[in-house]
């Protein structure tokens, strides 16, 4: 479910209430728990995954990415454009003719 493949310990609502600090330390250490009430699982307690800082894209990154692209053949581009894009933006979609 969350990408872990180890046995997850089930704890009761009472265990969580009575031993919250120990459960929190275990979660901080990477353990996961299934919280149960009257034998029924009600929640997964899993370590929080910290998001990494967003990657900044530089101009050099864009140039490098552009160099990996195939060259555009103008004739093929405009043929595809005419085939897939309706030149009349006011036309009802039901009026399009299939090709």
Coordinates of N, CA, C and O in Angstrom, one line a residue:
X1 N 0.8 -1.2 0.0 CA 0.0 0.0 0.0 C 0.9 1.2 0.0 O 0.7 2.1 -0.8
X2 N 1.9 1.3 0.9 CA 2.7 2.5 1.0 C 4.1 2.2 0.5 O 5.0 3.0 0.7
X3 N 4.3 1.1 -0.1 CA 5.7 0.7 -0.6 C 6.6 0.0 0.4 O 7.7 -0.2 0.1
X4 N 6.0 -0.3 1.5 CA 6.9 -1.1 2.5 C 6.6 -2.5 2.3 O 5.5 -2.9 2.1
X5 N 7.6 -3.4 2.6 CA 7.4 -4.8 2.4 C 7.7 -5.6 3.6 O 8.0 -6.7 3.6
X6 N 7.7 -4.9 4.8 CA 8.0 -5.6 6.0 C 6.7 -5.8 6.8 O 5.7 -5.2 6.4
X7 N 6.8 -6.6 7.8 CA 5.6 -6.8 8.6 C 5.3 -5.5 9.4 O 6.2 -4.9 10.0
X8 N 4.1 -5.1 9.4 CA 3.6 -3.9 10.1 C 3.0 -4.3 11.4 O 2.1 -5.2 11.4
X9 N 3.4 -3.7 12.4 CA 2.8 -4.0 13.7 C 1.5 -3.4 13.9 O 1.2 -2.2 13.6
X10 N 0.5 -4.2 14.4 CA -0.8 -3.6 14.8 C -0.8 -3.2 16.2 O -0.3 -3.9 17.1
X11 N -1.3 -2.0 16.5 CA -1.4 -1.5 17.9 C -2.9 -1.1 18.1 O -3.5 -0.6 17.2
X12 N -3.3 -1.2 19.3 CA -4.7 -0.8 19.6 C -4.7 0.7 20.0 O -3.7 1.3 20.3
X13 N -5.9 1.2 20.0 CA -6.1 2.6 20.4 C -5.6 2.8 21.8 O -5.0 3.9 22.1
X14 N -5.8 1.9 22.6 CA -5.4 2.0 24.0 C -3.8 2.0 24.1 O -3.2 2.8 24.9
X15 N -3.2 1.1 23.3 CA -1.7 1.1 23.3 C -1.1 2.5 22.9 O -0.2 3.0 23.4
X16 N -1.8 3.1 21.9 CA -1.3 4.4 21.4 C -1.5 5.4 22.5 O -0.6 6.2 22.7
X17 N -2.6 5.4 23.1 CA -2.9 6.4 24.2 C -2.0 6.2 25.3 O -1.4 7.2 25.9
X18 N -1.7 5.0 25.8 CA -0.9 4.7 26.9 C 0.6 4.9 26.7 O 1.4 5.0 27.6
X19 N 1.0 4.7 25.4 CA 2.5 4.7 25.1 C 2.8 5.5 23.9 O 3.7 5.2 23.1
X20 N 2.2 6.7 23.8 CA 2.4 7.6 22.7 C 3.8 7.9 22.4 O 4.3 7.8 21.3
X21 N 4.6 8.3 23.5 CA 6.0 8.7 23.2 C 6.8 7.5 22.5 O 7.6 7.8 21.6
X22 N 6.6 6.3 23.0 CA 7.4 5.2 22.4 C 6.9 4.9 21.0 O 7.8 4.6 20.1
X23 N 5.6 5.0 20.7 CA 5.1 4.8 19.3 C 5.7 5.9 18.4 O 6.2 5.6 17.3
X24 N 5.7 7.2 18.9 CA 6.2 8.3 18.1 C 7.7 8.1 17.8 O 8.2 8.3 16.7
X25 N 8.5 7.6 18.8 CA 9.9 7.4 18.5 C 10.1 6.3 17.5 O 11.0 6.4 16.6
X26 N 9.3 5.2 17.6 CA 9.4 4.1 16.6 C 9.0 4.6 15.2 O 9.7 4.2 14.2
X27 N 8.0 5.5 15.1 CA 7.7 6.0 13.8 C 8.8 6.9 13.2 O 9.2 6.8 12.1
X28 N 9.4 7.7 14.1 CA 10.5 8.5 13.7 C 11.7 7.7 13.2 O 12.5 8.1 12.3
X29 N 11.8 6.5 13.8 CA 12.9 5.6 13.4 C 12.6 4.8 12.2 O 13.4 4.0 11.7
X30 N 11.4 5.0 11.6 CA 11.0 4.3 10.3 C 10.0 3.2 10.4 O 9.7 2.6 9.4
X31 N 9.5 2.9 11.6 CA 8.6 1.8 11.8 C 7.2 2.3 11.4 O 6.9 3.5 11.4
X32 N 6.3 1.4 10.9 CA 5.0 1.7 10.6 C 4.0 0.9 11.4 O 4.4 -0.2 11.8
X33 N 2.8 1.4 11.7 CA 1.9 0.7 12.5 C 0.5 0.8 11.8 O 0.2 1.7 11.1
X34 N -0.4 -0.2 12.2 CA -1.8 -0.2 11.8 C -2.5 0.0 13.2 O -2.4 -0.8 14.1
X35 N -3.2 1.1 13.3 CA -4.0 1.4 14.5 C -5.3 0.7 14.4 O -6.0 0.8 13.4
X36 N -5.7 0.0 15.4 CA -7.0 -0.7 15.4 C -7.9 -0.3 16.6 O -7.4 0.2 17.6
X37 N -9.2 -0.4 16.3 CA -10.1 -0.1 17.4 C -11.1 -1.3 17.4 O -11.7 -1.6 16.3
X38 N -11.2 -2.0 18.5 CA -12.0 -3.2 18.6 C -11.7 -4.2 17.5 O -12.5 -4.9 16.9
X39 N -10.4 -4.3 17.2 CA -9.9 -5.3 16.3 C -10.0 -4.9 14.8 O -9.6 -5.6 13.9
X40 N -10.6 -3.7 14.5 CA -10.8 -3.3 13.2 C -9.7 -2.2 12.8 O -9.6 -1.2 13.6
X41 N -8.9 -2.4 11.8 CA -8.0 -1.4 11.4 C -8.7 -0.1 11.0 O -9.6 -0.1 10.3
X42 N -8.2 1.0 11.6 CA -8.8 2.3 11.3 C -7.8 3.4 10.7 O -8.2 4.3 10.2
X43 N -6.5 3.1 10.9 CA -5.5 4.1 10.4 C -4.2 3.4 10.2 O -3.8 2.5 10.9
X44 N -3.4 3.9 9.3 CA -2.0 3.6 9.1 C -1.1 4.7 9.7 O -1.4 5.8 9.4
X45 N -0.2 4.3 10.6 CA 0.7 5.3 11.1 C 2.0 5.1 10.4 O 2.7 4.0 10.7
X46 N 2.5 6.0 9.6 CA 3.7 5.8 8.8 C 4.6 7.0 8.9 O 4.1 8.1 9.2
X47 N 5.9 6.8 8.8 CA 6.8 8.0 8.8 C 6.5 8.9 7.7 O 6.1 8.6 6.6
X48 N 6.6 10.2 8.1 CA 6.3 11.3 7.1 C 7.5 11.3 6.1 O 8.7 11.3 6.6
X49 N 7.3 11.4 4.8 CA 8.3 11.5 3.9 C 8.5 13.0 3.6 O 7.6 13.7 3.1
X50 N 9.7 13.5 3.9 CA 10.0 14.9 3.7 C 10.2 15.2 2.2 O 11.0 14.5 1.5
X51 N 9.5 16.2 1.7 CA 9.7 16.5 0.3 C 11.0 17.2 0.1 O 11.5 17.9 0.9
X52 N 11.6 16.9 -1.0 CA 12.9 17.5 -1.3 C 12.6 18.9 -1.9 O 11.5 19.1 -2.4
X53 N 13.6 19.7 -1.9 CA 13.5 21.1 -2.4 C 13.2 21.0 -3.9 O 13.9 20.1 -4.6
X54 N 12.3 21.7 -4.4 CA 12.1 21.6 -5.9 C 13.3 21.9 -6.7 O 14.1 22.8 -6.3
X55 N 13.5 21.2 -7.8 CA 14.7 21.4 -8.6 C 14.4 22.6 -9.5 O 13.4 22.8 -10.1
X56 N 15.4 23.4 -9.5 CA 15.4 24.6 -10.4 C 15.9 24.3 -11.7 O 17.0 23.7 -11.9
X57 N 15.2 24.7 -12.8 CA 15.6 24.4 -14.2 C 16.3 25.7 -14.7 O 15.7 26.8 -14.6
X58 N 17.5 25.5 -15.1 CA 18.3 26.6 -15.6 C 18.2 26.7 -17.1 O 17.7 25.8 -17.8
X59 N 18.7 27.8 -17.7 CA 18.7 27.9 -19.1 C 19.6 26.9 -19.7 O 19.3 26.3 -20.8
X60 N 20.7 26.5 -19.1 CA 21.6 25.5 -19.6 C 20.8 24.1 -19.6 O 21.0 23.3 -20.6
X61 N 19.9 23.9 -18.6 CA 19.1 22.6 -18.6 C 18.2 22.6 -19.9 O 18.1 21.6 -20.5
X62 N 17.6 23.8 -20.2 CA 16.7 23.8 -21.3 C 17.5 23.6 -22.6 O 17.0 22.9 -23.5
X63 N 18.6 24.2 -22.7 CA 19.4 24.1 -24.0 C 19.8 22.6 -24.1 O 19.7 22.0 -25.2
X64 N 20.3 21.9 -23.0 CA 20.6 20.5 -23.1 C 19.5 19.7 -23.5 O 19.6 18.7 -24.3
X65 N 18.3 20.0 -22.9 CA 17.1 19.2 -23.3 C 16.7 19.4 -24.8 O 16.4 18.4 -25.5
X66 N 16.8 20.6 -25.3 CA 16.5 20.9 -26.7 C 17.5 20.1 -27.6 O 17.1 19.7 -28.7
X67 N 18.7 20.0 -27.2 CA 19.7 19.3 -28.0 C 19.3 17.8 -28.2 O 19.8 17.1 -29.1
X68 N 18.5 17.3 -27.3 CA 18.1 15.9 -27.3 C 16.9 15.6 -28.2 O 16.6 14.5 -28.6
X69 N 16.3 16.7 -28.7 CA 15.1 16.5 -29.5 C 15.5 16.3 -31.0 O 16.5 16.8 -31.4
X70 N 14.6 15.6 -31.7 CA 14.8 15.5 -33.1 C 14.5 16.8 -33.8 O 13.6 17.6 -33.3
X71 N 15.1 17.0 -34.9 CA 14.8 18.2 -35.7 C 13.4 18.1 -36.2 O 12.8 17.1 -36.6
X72 N 12.7 19.3 -36.3 CA 11.3 19.4 -36.8 C 11.4 19.5 -38.3 O 12.1 20.4 -38.8
X73 N 10.6 18.7 -39.0 CA 10.5 18.8 -40.4 C 9.2 19.7 -40.7 O 8.1 19.3 -40.4
X74 N 9.4 20.9 -41.2 CA 8.3 21.9 -41.3 C 7.1 21.3 -42.1 O 6.0 21.5 -41.6
X75 N 7.3 20.6 -43.2 CA 6.2 20.1 -43.9 C 5.4 19.1 -43.1 O 4.1 19.1 -43.1
X76 N 6.1 18.2 -42.4 CA 5.4 17.2 -41.6 C 4.6 17.9 -40.4 O 3.5 17.5 -40.1
X77 N 5.3 18.9 -39.8 CA 4.7 19.6 -38.7 C 3.4 20.2 -39.2 O 2.3 20.0 -38.5
X78 N 3.4 20.9 -40.3 CA 2.1 21.6 -40.7 C 1.1 20.6 -41.2 O -0.1 20.9 -41.0
X79 N 1.5 19.5 -41.8 CA 0.5 18.5 -42.2 C -0.2 17.9 -40.9 O -1.4 17.8 -40.9
X80 N 0.6 17.6 -39.9 CA 0.0 17.1 -38.7 C -0.8 18.2 -38.0 O -1.9 17.9 -37.5
X81 N -0.4 19.4 -38.0 CA -1.2 20.5 -37.4 C -2.5 20.6 -38.1 O -3.6 20.7 -37.4
X82 N -2.6 20.6 -39.4 CA -3.8 20.7 -40.1 C -4.7 19.5 -39.9 O -5.9 19.6 -39.8
X83 N -4.1 18.3 -39.7 CA -4.9 17.1 -39.5 C -5.5 17.1 -38.1 O -6.7 16.7 -37.9
X84 N -4.8 17.6 -37.1 CA -5.3 17.4 -35.7 C -5.9 18.7 -35.1 O -6.5 18.6 -34.0
X85 N -5.6 19.8 -35.6 CA -6.1 21.1 -35.0 C -7.1 21.7 -36.0 O -6.8 22.0 -37.2
X86 N -8.3 22.0 -35.5 CA -9.3 22.6 -36.3 C -9.0 24.1 -36.5 O -8.8 24.9 -35.6
X87 N -8.9 24.5 -37.8 CA -8.5 25.9 -38.1 C -9.7 26.9 -37.7 O -9.4 28.1 -37.6
X88 N -10.9 26.4 -37.5 CA -12.0 27.3 -37.2 C -12.3 27.0 -35.7 O -13.1 26.1 -35.3
X89 N -11.9 27.9 -34.8 CA -12.1 27.7 -33.3 C -13.6 27.9 -33.0 O -14.0 27.5 -31.9
X90 N -14.4 28.5 -33.8 CA -15.8 28.7 -33.5 C -16.7 27.5 -34.0 O -17.9 27.5 -33.8
X91 N -16.1 26.6 -34.7 CA -16.9 25.4 -35.3 C -17.4 24.5 -34.1 O -16.6 24.3 -33.2
X92 N -18.6 24.1 -34.2 CA -19.1 23.1 -33.2 C -18.4 21.8 -33.4 O -18.2 21.3 -34.5
X93 N -17.9 21.2 -32.3 CA -17.2 19.9 -32.4 C -17.9 18.8 -33.2 O -17.3 18.0 -33.8
X94 N -19.2 18.9 -33.2 CA -20.0 17.9 -33.9 C -19.9 18.1 -35.4 O -20.3 17.2 -36.2
X95 N -19.4 19.2 -35.8 CA -19.3 19.5 -37.3 C -18.0 18.9 -37.9 O -17.8 18.9 -39.1
X96 N -17.1 18.5 -37.0 CA -15.8 18.0 -37.5 C -16.0 16.7 -38.4 O -16.8 15.9 -38.1
X97 N -15.3 16.7 -39.5 CA -15.4 15.6 -40.3 C -14.3 14.6 -40.0 O -13.2 15.1 -39.8
X98 N -14.6 13.3 -39.9 CA -13.5 12.4 -39.7 C -12.7 12.2 -40.9 O -13.2 12.2 -42.0
X99 N -11.4 12.0 -40.7 CA -10.5 11.8 -41.9 C -10.0 10.4 -41.9 O -9.8 9.7 -41.0

